[in-house]
Amino acid sequence: MAKYVYLFKEGNASMRNLLGGKGANLAEMTNIGLPVPQGFTVTTEACTRYYTDNCTIGEDITEQIYAALAETEKICGKKFGDLENPFLVSVRSGARASMPGMMDTILNLGLNDVAVQGLARLTGNERFAYDSYRRFIQMFSDVVMEIPKPLFEKVLDEIKEEKGAKFDTDLTAEDMKDVVARFKGIYLEKKGEEFPQDPKVQLMEAIKAVFRSWENPRAIIYRRLNDIPSDWGTAVNVQSMVFGNMGETSGTGVAFTRDPATGEKKLFGEYLINAQGEDVVAGIRTPQQIATLEQVMPEVYRQFVDIANKLEAHYRDMQDMEYTIERGKLYMLQTRNGKRTAAAALKIAVDLVNEGMRTKEEAVAMIDPRNLDALLHPQFDAAALKKATPVGQGLAASPGAACGQVYFTASEAAEAGMSGQKVVLVRQETSPEDIEGMVHAQGILTARGGMTSHAAVVARGMGTCCVAGCSALKVDEEAKTATIGDKVFKEGDWMSINGSTGYIYEGAIKTVDAAVSGNFATIMEWADSFRRLSVRTNADNPRDTATAVRFGAEGIGLCRTEHMFFNADRISAVREMILADTEAQRRAALDKLLPMQKGDFKAMYKALEGRPMTVRYLDPPLHEFLPAKNMTEEIEAIAKELNVTVEHIIHKIDELHEFNPMMGHRGCRLAVTYPEIAEMQTRAVIEAAIEVNAEDGYDIHPEIMIPLVGEVKELAYVKKVVVETAEKVMNEHNTHLDVKIGTMIEIPRAALTADEIAKEAEFFSFGTNDLTQMTFGFSRDDAGKFLTAYYEKKVYENDPFARLDKNGVGRLIELAAELGRKTRPNLKLGICGEHGGDPSSIEFCDAVGLDYVSCSPFRVPIARLAAAQAALAHRK
Amino acid sequence: MAKYVYLFKEGNASMRNLLGGKGANLAEMTNIGLPVPQGFTVTTEACTRYYTDNCTIGEDITEQIYAALAETEKICGKKFGDLENPFLVSVRSGARASMPGMMDTILNLGLNDVAVQGLARLTGNERFAYDSYRRFIQMFSDVVMEIPKPLFEKVLDEIKEEKGAKFDTDLTAEDMKDVVARFKGIYLEKKGEEFPQDPKVQLMEAIKAVFRSWENPRAIIYRRLNDIPSDWGTAVNVQSMVFGNMGETSGTGVAFTRDPATGEKKLFGEYLINAQGEDVVAGIRTPQQIATLEQVMPEVYRQFVDIANKLEAHYRDMQDMEYTIERGKLYMLQTRNGKRTAAAALKIAVDLVNEGMRTKEEAVAMIDPRNLDALLHPQFDAAALKKATPVGQGLAASPGAACGQVYFTASEAAEAGMSGQKVVLVRQETSPEDIEGMVHAQGILTARGGMTSHAAVVARGMGTCCVAGCSALKVDEEAKTATIGDKVFKEGDWMSINGSTGYIYEGAIKTVDAAVSGNFATIMEWADSFRRLSVRTNADNPRDTATAVRFGAEGIGLCRTEHMFFNADRISAVREMILADTEAQRRAALDKLLPMQKGDFKAMYKALEGRPMTVRYLDPPLHEFLPAKNMTEEIEAIAKELNVTVEHIIHKIDELHEFNPMMGHRGCRLAVTYPEIAEMQTRAVIEAAIEVNAEDGYDIHPEIMIPLVGEVKELAYVKKVVVETAEKVMNEHNTHLDVKIGTMIEIPRAALTADEIAKEAEFFSFGTNDLTQMTFGFSRDDAGKFLTAYYEKKVYENDPFARLDKNGVGRLIELAAELGRKTRPNLKLGICGEHGGDPSSIEFCDAVGLDYVSCSPFRVPIARLAAAQAALAHRK
């Protein structure tokens, strides 16, 4: 028969999946001889059973709970509902991963009309006993029976008024009996039955309540934010109660073995005398610093320090502990690896290595890569932030803090930015045309669009702070006003936004640049020595390139050439090319673009200082470079500038209109129809490399990437154009470069026929943004319409654009890698797209044997660390 | 060493892939002792080599050609360029599949200044010899050297004028010598060198020219239209010349062993006395019926009849033969299985079985299923058609002929149709809103859109004649005129269109309904006894359902419920549902739809007479049911009808706008967000089945299909809604029906995770239209923009929407079938989408073990036959 209940002495720290974190650690502490109030853990598997059994607890499990209860009573020498020595327990949730405060807890369970007398007798404190009983009734009614809490608070207030008491503590034992009676009255009235006197009934109801709380809304949201699968379930810990509120020799507190903010090695924490844990949390009394305990209870303090050291040494990590002192006796209620700031995490990891407690490998594995993000972006000055109140909140779309003057159009934002102003670009939503304004803004705020909207994606790529999709924000681009509630921002007004929290503030809040501390560098160095994956960056301009190189990028994995096309000085030639009716006209326009594109590539090569660069050829549908049909003014301006008729432009816009642009005339389909574009881009790539090699003495081997290939003949056709042009250019310059030609794998068919594609491609780069869209069959621009319902109904637990979908997209990647390498064993495999900077996706990339990941500049350190962790994990 | 050249006596009929059809049959005829002018075949592999060797013929192949030439000279007792007995040859293409007239032929090769004298001496006819020589120079110059033909014709005309000759035949031998001299002059002038005198040089150049002609534009187009892969290549047949133009005892002709138009068993064909094959083709003289040959040359005729019988018995099929009589001696130049009309094909197949020449299996395998289409649609009366001249041509988008009065809007077309008029609906392009007009039209003509445009797809589905994408057609919907060239059609004008050829005619051309002949029924009956696949139909209304049942459909595989939503009496309730702001409002609108939807299903069930029906739940994005934002009048009308504001409608239109509707809020995503829609549809399906079972005594088990599933939890969520509603409805009626719930597999992720999906789905129906779109990453509405370039550049050889892409989409289907059956061994697998009616795709479905195909009503007989052929092929 499956075992669903474990006494603490039966478990250990390795059983976290089954017992939850808290349960496993209580067992471990029991085993190493620490003073732990005894009890048992109902497993996470029992929780899963609870849900598959239609929210009931099976008889087999109930029997095991009762058996464990009897055993624990024996260990503690107490008995449920006993007049002499009543057994009281706490019932707490405890999932595999820590989810603080997300689920339910019930204390003092076991109290009834008899046990309360026993407790009074045993403690010689009738008031304490009845106070505990009324607390229990209140908590049980609220948490287990869903009777609204305010009903009880109101009664308590009434009694205090009747008795002329100011605080709860002013109430006497008799008063408390009165409270108990009235609370039981509320229960009877609301539930239609007496408050349950059988502690076993109380226990089973409490356990069910904890199981239920696994699915409460805040727990669901927490899980989604923290990538915790809903099928893990929670364990339930039933533990003998100890009381920190039995007078001046009792108390309760929490402590960390090191400072969780800085990582400094010193005991850090607080305690309250004569209090229960909930009082610490409630924050009514101000707790004391732990160091002062040495004066108050020297023996207990020494014992605690001893235990803390023992626990840190045992777990070899900074511990976050909860403890209670009952009449001078210390009990450990919980220990776990403590949460910490990113800076503290780095310092602790390095210190633990220096102290000989951890290996470098372990230190690298300890850091959560996602936390590093906070160290890489500007932040608000903490003091200045304290004084500010947000006027609204949007989605935390791209981290960091920004303050600047509000501008409503990309061109004005760009102008202001170039003249040295700090700028926050505020838009209804952004489009590729806004790119120049975005580049020159400190921050970007949009009213529409989700985490994967254009604004969000581009901002993250550039490392620029962005708050997106603030639905309360009304942007009137004509009138140049932005309104949130009753607050109106005009052009030039100061605004501050926090892309890590989504908050929007009025006025200028001081920001501070993040510093890369020595510990950070140390950890990165160790990480680099362990990782197998190379880390490249996605960058399209020298500024981002330089940032990425500073952050340790080993090259560019994705240079999107079209981003260069949107610059004011290029867009005109680009439009001339699009409006061309003949190949000759198109070539004339391309001739104008060539020197600019070449100049761009030269600047990028120089910023890379000899590192490799993969250039992706023109990808977006051409209509993205033209205004919308109803933008009459823009169209007229273009007509004038290019000396064509308005009708001609409108005709082209109509001609280029697509029902589904994502699945339209883009990517290599452009190069197949207009090979002259690929010719121009090849000439630019090769000439730039030749010139930079000559000027700076580098040895650049250009890497050319053909996007959106779905069929090997497509790639073969474009490759032929590229090879012939490259050879022509090299002959003209009497030189030779090794040029690698590869493709994006971003269309399912490319993955499915990767054996064919590899005949032509020298490398694959998985474009997982598009591959995710095509594999799931939804466009990320449109998915917002239904994804909310999907999260609510638990159809999806993660955003597949943020975290690689291993079951579907991942299967395609594995298949493509396998097929591709079958054809070409030395095929280089990488990933670009946003997943390249996501630790869980990087772990997958390492597992399936890719060679590199490429991510936005600000995620390069995260990727380096995640790659090291993946390599360490896969060593095992 | 690879063998690239085969003497006729070395080959046989089974070597068609290597020798081409003509070469293999020449070899076969040689082997069975028929009088064949001897020669050799250069293989298709030599053609492939020619292309991989950069359009040169390798030395090894050249040597083999010379060796075969020497051997053939020996067999014939003649020699190249010989004064005594000159060897002359024809050089002809011959691919695996017959491609009549698509590639090049050169006759009389071997003639030079010496051989022409030999020929003159041998034939005693100097005029004949020099006439042959000048024909050869002309043909060689044109076909091999690409010197424009008119240059030669002009010279010939000049000489005739000089000599006062009216016909070529009026020219003397001396005149012909003059022609030869002048022709050689043209050659020298154009090529800068003398006409080649070495027959071996002539031969090698001619062979290269044939190889080249494999890639000429008309051959490429022919291959695309006939699904012939470009990598097959063509063989080249070099054959000793015989002359049908050596006087009154010579002649040439073609004949069929049965009538290719009717299939009647009698020798059918023509001949010309004193002529070469090209004269027959040129059509200058009127040929004689073959039967008259019995009088003219009784011995030859008897010999020919004998050979014809022998060949038909040998090949066990109707033969198409070419022959030449040289001075009373009969030579067979070619035999092949004759092309025939669909009606003839059926008759011949049935007759061959009755004559004991073929088994039923072979008879079924002989019919090209694609040809049956012509038997299922109305056609123009042949006599009436002869008098008509097309005014334009578009794409032959949906077969059959139609004539009717022109209408420009769906509503006017519908009105006219309902009042009994014949209607041709003429539109710029159609949209789902036009559906009612399309239903009531005899034919549909559009100016825009390809073979997979809305008009084309819907028309094919309905079996309605459609000509799409006629780019010369200008439609002014406002002025109600359609212009092609200088021809203007106004509303009410008569027009006739042919959806099988794409031709558009002015006025009314009489049409005749197609009859299903007895042979057709016989073949279908045999086919049904061989096939393993079931054949269902895609139908959304009782009319199509009845048609499909008449054509042998075993049920409905895809009933698209949304097609019913567009009917005038429903669209208003549908819009009310879409415009609803609350669930309560939505439910109120759905309550109005319920009785209509139930009525639809009842009518369908009745039309099916107890056969099964798979109902697909609402699939398209909701904006398809609203007018476009700029359709002010329509919007105002709706606002008035539904008593809402215009602003509200416009707001909804904005809200529903999607960047990529194909990948947006549609399919089961609608049911996840608005489960009440699935509830209504379930109630309609179940109640309709219960009522029809009661009324008509059927035993209907509803099959419900959830579209666009990509993740098992999506399906599980919707399935729960369906099951709960179905149970509720069945309880209300105190009855129970077995309800099957399955899903479309049309998103790559569904195929990749089919093992998961099969846990919830009781059947899979592969929606290969969408699956093709997602797998290729292009939308069929937009692909037209680049597919032309793709065909030109040979990136694609087939339209993947017409013919299932086995490499990519097929791999997904195989994977899904395998994974799905691993989870649920009895999982029912089928295909809907247009591929369900395509023979090559059906062959694939049979090969991968699907259970059924579902196709449009008019393709049901084709699918039945193709399924039988697939089963027969896979038996082997």
Short mmCIF file of N, CA and C in Angstrom, two decimals, chain A residues 429 655-665 668-669 672-675 711 713-714 717 747-750 752-753 755 773-779 781-782 785-786 789-790 793-797 805 807-809 811-812 819, chain B residues 429 655-665 668-669 672-675 711 713-714 717 747-750 752-753 755 773-779 781-782 785-786 789-790 793-797 805 807-809 811-812 819:
data_model
loop_
_atom_site.label_atom_id
_atom_site.label_comp_id
_atom_site.label_asym_id
_atom_site.label_seq_id
_atom_site.Cartn_x
_atom_site.Cartn_y
_atom_site.Cartn_z
N GLU A 429 0.59 52.26 -28.66
CA GLU A 429 1.37 51.04 -28.82
C GLU A 429 2.50 51.39 -29.79
N GLU A 655 -1.34 46.57 -52.66
CA GLU A 655 -0.72 45.38 -53.23
C GLU A 655 -0.01 44.57 -52.15
N LEU A 656 0.60 45.29 -51.22
CA LEU A 656 1.37 44.62 -50.18
C LEU A 656 0.52 44.17 -49.01
N HIS A 657 -0.76 44.57 -49.02
CA HIS A 657 -1.62 44.20 -47.91
C HIS A 657 -1.69 42.68 -47.77
N GLU A 658 -1.61 42.22 -46.53
CA GLU A 658 -1.69 40.78 -46.31
C GLU A 658 -2.70 40.47 -45.22
N PHE A 659 -3.37 39.33 -45.38
CA PHE A 659 -4.35 38.93 -44.38
C PHE A 659 -3.64 38.46 -43.11
N ASN A 660 -2.54 37.78 -43.30
CA ASN A 660 -1.77 37.26 -42.17
C ASN A 660 -0.29 37.55 -42.41
N PRO A 661 0.13 38.77 -42.11
CA PRO A 661 1.51 39.16 -42.45
C PRO A 661 2.57 38.23 -41.86
N MET A 662 2.26 37.69 -40.69
CA MET A 662 3.20 36.75 -40.06
C MET A 662 3.49 35.56 -40.96
N MET A 663 2.50 35.20 -41.78
CA MET A 663 2.63 34.03 -42.64
C MET A 663 2.63 34.46 -44.10
N GLY A 664 3.19 35.62 -44.35
CA GLY A 664 3.08 36.16 -45.69
C GLY A 664 4.41 36.23 -46.42
N HIS A 665 4.53 37.31 -47.19
CA HIS A 665 5.69 37.50 -48.06
C HIS A 665 6.81 38.14 -47.26
N CYS A 668 13.02 34.63 -46.32
CA CYS A 668 13.71 34.29 -47.56
C CYS A 668 12.78 34.37 -48.76
N ARG A 669 11.47 34.44 -48.50
CA ARG A 669 10.53 34.60 -49.63
C ARG A 669 10.79 35.91 -50.36
N VAL A 672 13.84 35.20 -52.54
CA VAL A 672 13.53 34.38 -53.71
C VAL A 672 12.86 35.24 -54.79
N THR A 673 11.97 36.14 -54.37
CA THR A 673 11.31 36.98 -55.38
C THR A 673 12.21 38.13 -55.85
N TYR A 674 12.98 38.69 -54.94
CA TYR A 674 13.87 39.82 -55.29
C TYR A 674 15.31 39.48 -54.93
N PRO A 675 15.95 38.60 -55.69
CA PRO A 675 17.31 38.18 -55.30
C PRO A 675 18.27 39.36 -55.20
N GLU A 711 11.88 24.94 -46.86
CA GLU A 711 12.11 23.90 -47.89
C GLU A 711 13.55 24.09 -48.38
N LYS A 713 15.05 23.72 -51.07
CA LYS A 713 15.30 24.37 -52.36
C LYS A 713 15.26 25.89 -52.26
N GLU A 714 14.47 26.37 -51.31
CA GLU A 714 14.45 27.81 -51.03
C GLU A 714 15.84 28.27 -50.61
N TYR A 717 18.39 28.10 -53.40
CA TYR A 717 18.27 29.20 -54.36
C TYR A 717 18.94 30.45 -53.83
N ILE A 747 10.33 27.59 -38.86
CA ILE A 747 9.10 27.10 -39.47
C ILE A 747 9.06 25.60 -39.21
N PRO A 748 7.92 25.08 -38.76
CA PRO A 748 7.89 23.65 -38.42
C PRO A 748 8.44 22.77 -39.54
N ARG A 749 8.12 23.12 -40.78
CA ARG A 749 8.57 22.25 -41.86
C ARG A 749 10.09 22.19 -41.97
N ALA A 750 10.75 23.28 -41.61
CA ALA A 750 12.21 23.27 -41.65
C ALA A 750 12.74 22.27 -40.63
N LEU A 752 11.11 19.66 -39.49
CA LEU A 752 10.71 18.32 -39.91
C LEU A 752 11.56 17.79 -41.05
N THR A 753 12.11 18.70 -41.86
CA THR A 753 12.94 18.27 -43.00
C THR A 753 14.38 18.74 -42.80
N ASP A 755 16.99 17.20 -42.13
CA ASP A 755 18.01 16.39 -42.81
C ASP A 755 18.28 16.93 -44.21
N GLN A 773 5.29 30.44 -32.42
CA GLN A 773 4.04 30.91 -33.02
C GLN A 773 3.47 29.88 -33.99
N MET A 774 4.32 29.37 -34.86
CA MET A 774 3.83 28.44 -35.88
C MET A 774 3.45 27.10 -35.25
N THR A 775 4.20 26.66 -34.27
CA THR A 775 3.93 25.35 -33.67
C THR A 775 2.64 25.38 -32.87
N PHE A 776 2.42 26.50 -32.18
CA PHE A 776 1.18 26.64 -31.42
C PHE A 776 0.04 27.14 -32.30
N GLY A 777 0.38 27.70 -33.47
CA GLY A 777 -0.66 28.25 -34.31
C GLY A 777 -1.28 29.49 -33.74
N PHE A 778 -0.52 30.26 -32.96
CA PHE A 778 -1.06 31.57 -32.65
C PHE A 778 -0.01 32.66 -32.71
N SER A 779 -0.47 33.82 -33.10
CA SER A 779 0.42 34.95 -33.30
C SER A 779 0.54 35.67 -31.96
N ASP A 781 1.04 38.62 -31.33
CA ASP A 781 0.34 39.90 -31.30
C ASP A 781 -1.13 39.73 -30.95
N ASP A 782 -1.66 38.56 -31.23
CA ASP A 782 -3.10 38.36 -31.04
C ASP A 782 -3.43 37.48 -29.84
N LYS A 785 -5.63 38.13 -26.57
CA LYS A 785 -7.09 38.08 -26.52
C LYS A 785 -7.61 36.86 -25.78
N PHE A 786 -6.88 35.77 -25.81
CA PHE A 786 -7.42 34.57 -25.15
C PHE A 786 -6.50 34.01 -24.08
N ALA A 789 -7.82 33.99 -20.41
CA ALA A 789 -8.74 32.88 -20.14
C ALA A 789 -7.98 31.57 -20.03
N TYR A 790 -6.93 31.42 -20.81
CA TYR A 790 -6.16 30.18 -20.78
C TYR A 790 -5.42 30.00 -19.45
N LYS A 793 -8.05 29.24 -16.73
CA LYS A 793 -8.61 27.89 -16.79
C LYS A 793 -7.51 26.84 -16.80
N LYS A 794 -6.32 27.30 -16.48
CA LYS A 794 -5.16 26.41 -16.35
C LYS A 794 -4.88 25.56 -17.57
N VAL A 795 -5.22 26.08 -18.74
CA VAL A 795 -4.84 25.39 -19.97
C VAL A 795 -3.34 25.56 -20.18
N TYR A 796 -2.86 26.77 -19.97
CA TYR A 796 -1.41 27.00 -19.95
C TYR A 796 -0.98 27.47 -18.58
N GLU A 797 0.19 27.05 -18.16
CA GLU A 797 0.71 27.56 -16.89
C GLU A 797 1.84 28.55 -17.14
N ASP A 805 8.55 25.83 -24.78
CA ASP A 805 7.61 24.72 -24.61
C ASP A 805 8.32 23.43 -25.00
N ASN A 807 7.52 20.24 -24.62
CA ASN A 807 6.70 19.16 -25.18
C ASN A 807 6.47 19.31 -26.68
N GLY A 808 6.22 20.53 -27.13
CA GLY A 808 5.88 20.72 -28.53
C GLY A 808 7.05 21.29 -29.31
N VAL A 809 7.37 22.56 -29.05
CA VAL A 809 8.46 23.22 -29.76
C VAL A 809 9.78 22.48 -29.51
N ARG A 811 10.22 19.37 -28.90
CA ARG A 811 10.29 18.12 -29.66
C ARG A 811 10.76 18.39 -31.08
N LEU A 812 10.29 19.51 -31.64
CA LEU A 812 10.73 19.88 -32.99
C LEU A 812 12.22 20.19 -33.00
N LEU A 819 18.14 15.21 -36.92
CA LEU A 819 18.13 15.05 -38.38
C LEU A 819 19.26 15.84 -39.02
N GLU B 429 -13.40 39.91 -55.31
CA GLU B 429 -13.03 38.66 -54.64
C GLU B 429 -14.17 38.36 -53.69
N GLU B 655 -11.98 45.95 -31.31
CA GLU B 655 -11.57 45.00 -30.28
C GLU B 655 -11.24 43.64 -30.91
N LEU B 656 -12.02 43.28 -31.92
CA LEU B 656 -11.84 41.96 -32.54
C LEU B 656 -10.76 41.97 -33.62
N HIS B 657 -10.25 43.16 -33.94
CA HIS B 657 -9.24 43.23 -35.00
C HIS B 657 -8.03 42.38 -34.63
N GLU B 658 -7.53 41.65 -35.60
CA GLU B 658 -6.35 40.83 -35.35
C GLU B 658 -5.31 41.07 -36.42
N PHE B 659 -4.05 40.98 -36.01
CA PHE B 659 -2.96 41.17 -36.95
C PHE B 659 -2.86 39.95 -37.86
N ASN B 660 -3.07 38.80 -37.28
CA ASN B 660 -2.98 37.54 -38.04
C ASN B 660 -4.18 36.67 -37.67
N PRO B 661 -5.32 36.94 -38.28
CA PRO B 661 -6.54 36.24 -37.87
C PRO B 661 -6.41 34.73 -37.94
N MET B 662 -5.62 34.27 -38.90
CA MET B 662 -5.40 32.82 -39.03
C MET B 662 -4.84 32.23 -37.75
N MET B 663 -4.05 33.03 -37.04
CA MET B 663 -3.39 32.55 -35.83
C MET B 663 -3.95 33.27 -34.61
N GLY B 664 -5.23 33.57 -34.67
CA GLY B 664 -5.79 34.40 -33.61
C GLY B 664 -6.81 33.68 -32.76
N HIS B 665 -7.82 34.45 -32.39
CA HIS B 665 -8.84 33.98 -31.46
C HIS B 665 -9.90 33.22 -32.23
N CYS B 668 -11.05 26.24 -30.96
CA CYS B 668 -11.43 25.94 -29.59
C CYS B 668 -11.09 27.09 -28.65
N ARG B 669 -10.28 28.02 -29.12
CA ARG B 669 -9.98 29.19 -28.27
C ARG B 669 -11.26 29.97 -27.98
N VAL B 672 -13.01 28.00 -25.23
CA VAL B 672 -12.38 28.15 -23.91
C VAL B 672 -12.78 29.49 -23.31
N THR B 673 -12.84 30.54 -24.14
CA THR B 673 -13.21 31.85 -23.58
C THR B 673 -14.72 31.97 -23.39
N TYR B 674 -15.49 31.41 -24.31
CA TYR B 674 -16.96 31.49 -24.20
C TYR B 674 -17.56 30.09 -24.22
N PRO B 675 -17.42 29.37 -23.11
CA PRO B 675 -17.90 27.97 -23.12
C PRO B 675 -19.39 27.87 -23.45
N GLU B 711 -3.07 21.79 -27.44
CA GLU B 711 -2.61 21.36 -26.11
C GLU B 711 -3.75 20.55 -25.49
N LYS B 713 -4.86 20.08 -22.62
CA LYS B 713 -5.72 20.68 -21.60
C LYS B 713 -6.82 21.55 -22.21
N GLU B 714 -6.54 22.10 -23.37
CA GLU B 714 -7.55 22.85 -24.12
C GLU B 714 -8.72 21.92 -24.44
N TYR B 717 -10.66 20.81 -21.40
CA TYR B 717 -11.56 21.83 -20.87
C TYR B 717 -12.86 21.86 -21.68
N ILE B 747 -2.84 21.85 -35.99
CA ILE B 747 -1.78 22.71 -35.45
C ILE B 747 -0.59 21.80 -35.20
N PRO B 748 0.61 22.21 -35.64
CA PRO B 748 1.75 21.30 -35.49
C PRO B 748 1.90 20.75 -34.07
N ARG B 749 1.65 21.61 -33.08
CA ARG B 749 1.85 21.13 -31.72
C ARG B 749 0.90 19.99 -31.37
N ALA B 750 -0.28 19.99 -31.94
CA ALA B 750 -1.21 18.89 -31.68
C ALA B 750 -0.63 17.60 -32.22
N LEU B 752 2.57 16.97 -32.68
CA LEU B 752 3.77 16.64 -31.91
C LEU B 752 3.43 16.06 -30.54
N THR B 753 2.27 16.43 -30.00
CA THR B 753 1.89 15.95 -28.67
C THR B 753 0.65 15.05 -28.78
N ASP B 755 0.25 12.00 -28.47
CA ASP B 755 0.11 10.98 -27.42
C ASP B 755 -0.70 11.55 -26.26
N GLN B 773 -0.76 25.17 -43.72
CA GLN B 773 -0.42 26.57 -43.50
C GLN B 773 0.58 26.73 -42.36
N MET B 774 0.30 26.10 -41.26
CA MET B 774 1.15 26.26 -40.08
C MET B 774 2.50 25.58 -40.27
N THR B 775 2.49 24.45 -40.94
CA THR B 775 3.74 23.71 -41.10
C THR B 775 4.67 24.44 -42.07
N PHE B 776 4.09 25.02 -43.11
CA PHE B 776 4.89 25.79 -44.07
C PHE B 776 5.10 27.21 -43.59
N GLY B 777 4.28 27.65 -42.63
CA GLY B 777 4.39 29.03 -42.19
C GLY B 777 3.93 30.02 -43.24
N PHE B 778 2.99 29.63 -44.09
CA PHE B 778 2.39 30.67 -44.91
C PHE B 778 0.88 30.51 -45.03
N SER B 779 0.25 31.65 -45.12
CA SER B 779 -1.20 31.68 -45.18
C SER B 779 -1.62 31.55 -46.64
N ASP B 781 -4.08 32.62 -48.11
CA ASP B 781 -4.60 33.86 -48.68
C ASP B 781 -3.47 34.77 -49.19
N ASP B 782 -2.29 34.61 -48.62
CA ASP B 782 -1.20 35.52 -48.96
C ASP B 782 -0.15 34.87 -49.85
N LYS B 785 1.28 35.82 -53.47
CA LYS B 785 2.26 36.88 -53.72
C LYS B 785 3.63 36.33 -54.10
N PHE B 786 3.97 35.18 -53.57
CA PHE B 786 5.31 34.69 -53.88
C PHE B 786 5.32 33.31 -54.56
N ALA B 789 6.77 33.10 -58.14
CA ALA B 789 8.23 33.09 -58.18
C ALA B 789 8.76 31.73 -57.74
N TYR B 790 8.08 31.11 -56.79
CA TYR B 790 8.54 29.81 -56.29
C TYR B 790 8.41 28.73 -57.35
N LYS B 793 11.09 29.40 -60.07
CA LYS B 793 12.45 29.08 -59.64
C LYS B 793 12.53 27.65 -59.14
N LYS B 794 11.49 26.91 -59.36
CA LYS B 794 11.43 25.49 -59.04
C LYS B 794 11.71 25.18 -57.58
N VAL B 795 11.36 26.14 -56.69
CA VAL B 795 11.45 25.85 -55.27
C VAL B 795 10.32 24.88 -54.89
N TYR B 796 9.14 25.15 -55.42
CA TYR B 796 8.06 24.18 -55.28
C TYR B 796 7.64 23.69 -56.65
N GLU B 797 7.28 22.42 -56.74
CA GLU B 797 6.75 21.90 -57.98
C GLU B 797 5.25 21.69 -57.91
N ASP B 805 1.86 17.59 -48.82
CA ASP B 805 3.32 17.62 -48.75
C ASP B 805 3.78 16.46 -47.86
N ASN B 807 6.76 15.15 -47.30
CA ASN B 807 8.00 15.33 -46.54
C ASN B 807 7.81 16.06 -45.22
N GLY B 808 6.97 17.10 -45.25
CA GLY B 808 6.82 17.92 -44.05
C GLY B 808 5.53 17.62 -43.33
N VAL B 809 4.42 18.02 -43.94
CA VAL B 809 3.11 17.80 -43.33
C VAL B 809 2.88 16.31 -43.12
N ARG B 811 5.05 14.01 -42.59
CA ARG B 811 5.82 13.50 -41.46
C ARG B 811 5.07 13.75 -40.15
N LEU B 812 4.45 14.93 -40.07
CA LEU B 812 3.67 15.25 -38.87
C LEU B 812 2.48 14.30 -38.73
N LEU B 819 1.86 8.29 -32.51
CA LEU B 819 1.75 8.68 -31.10
C LEU B 819 0.33 8.47 -30.58
#
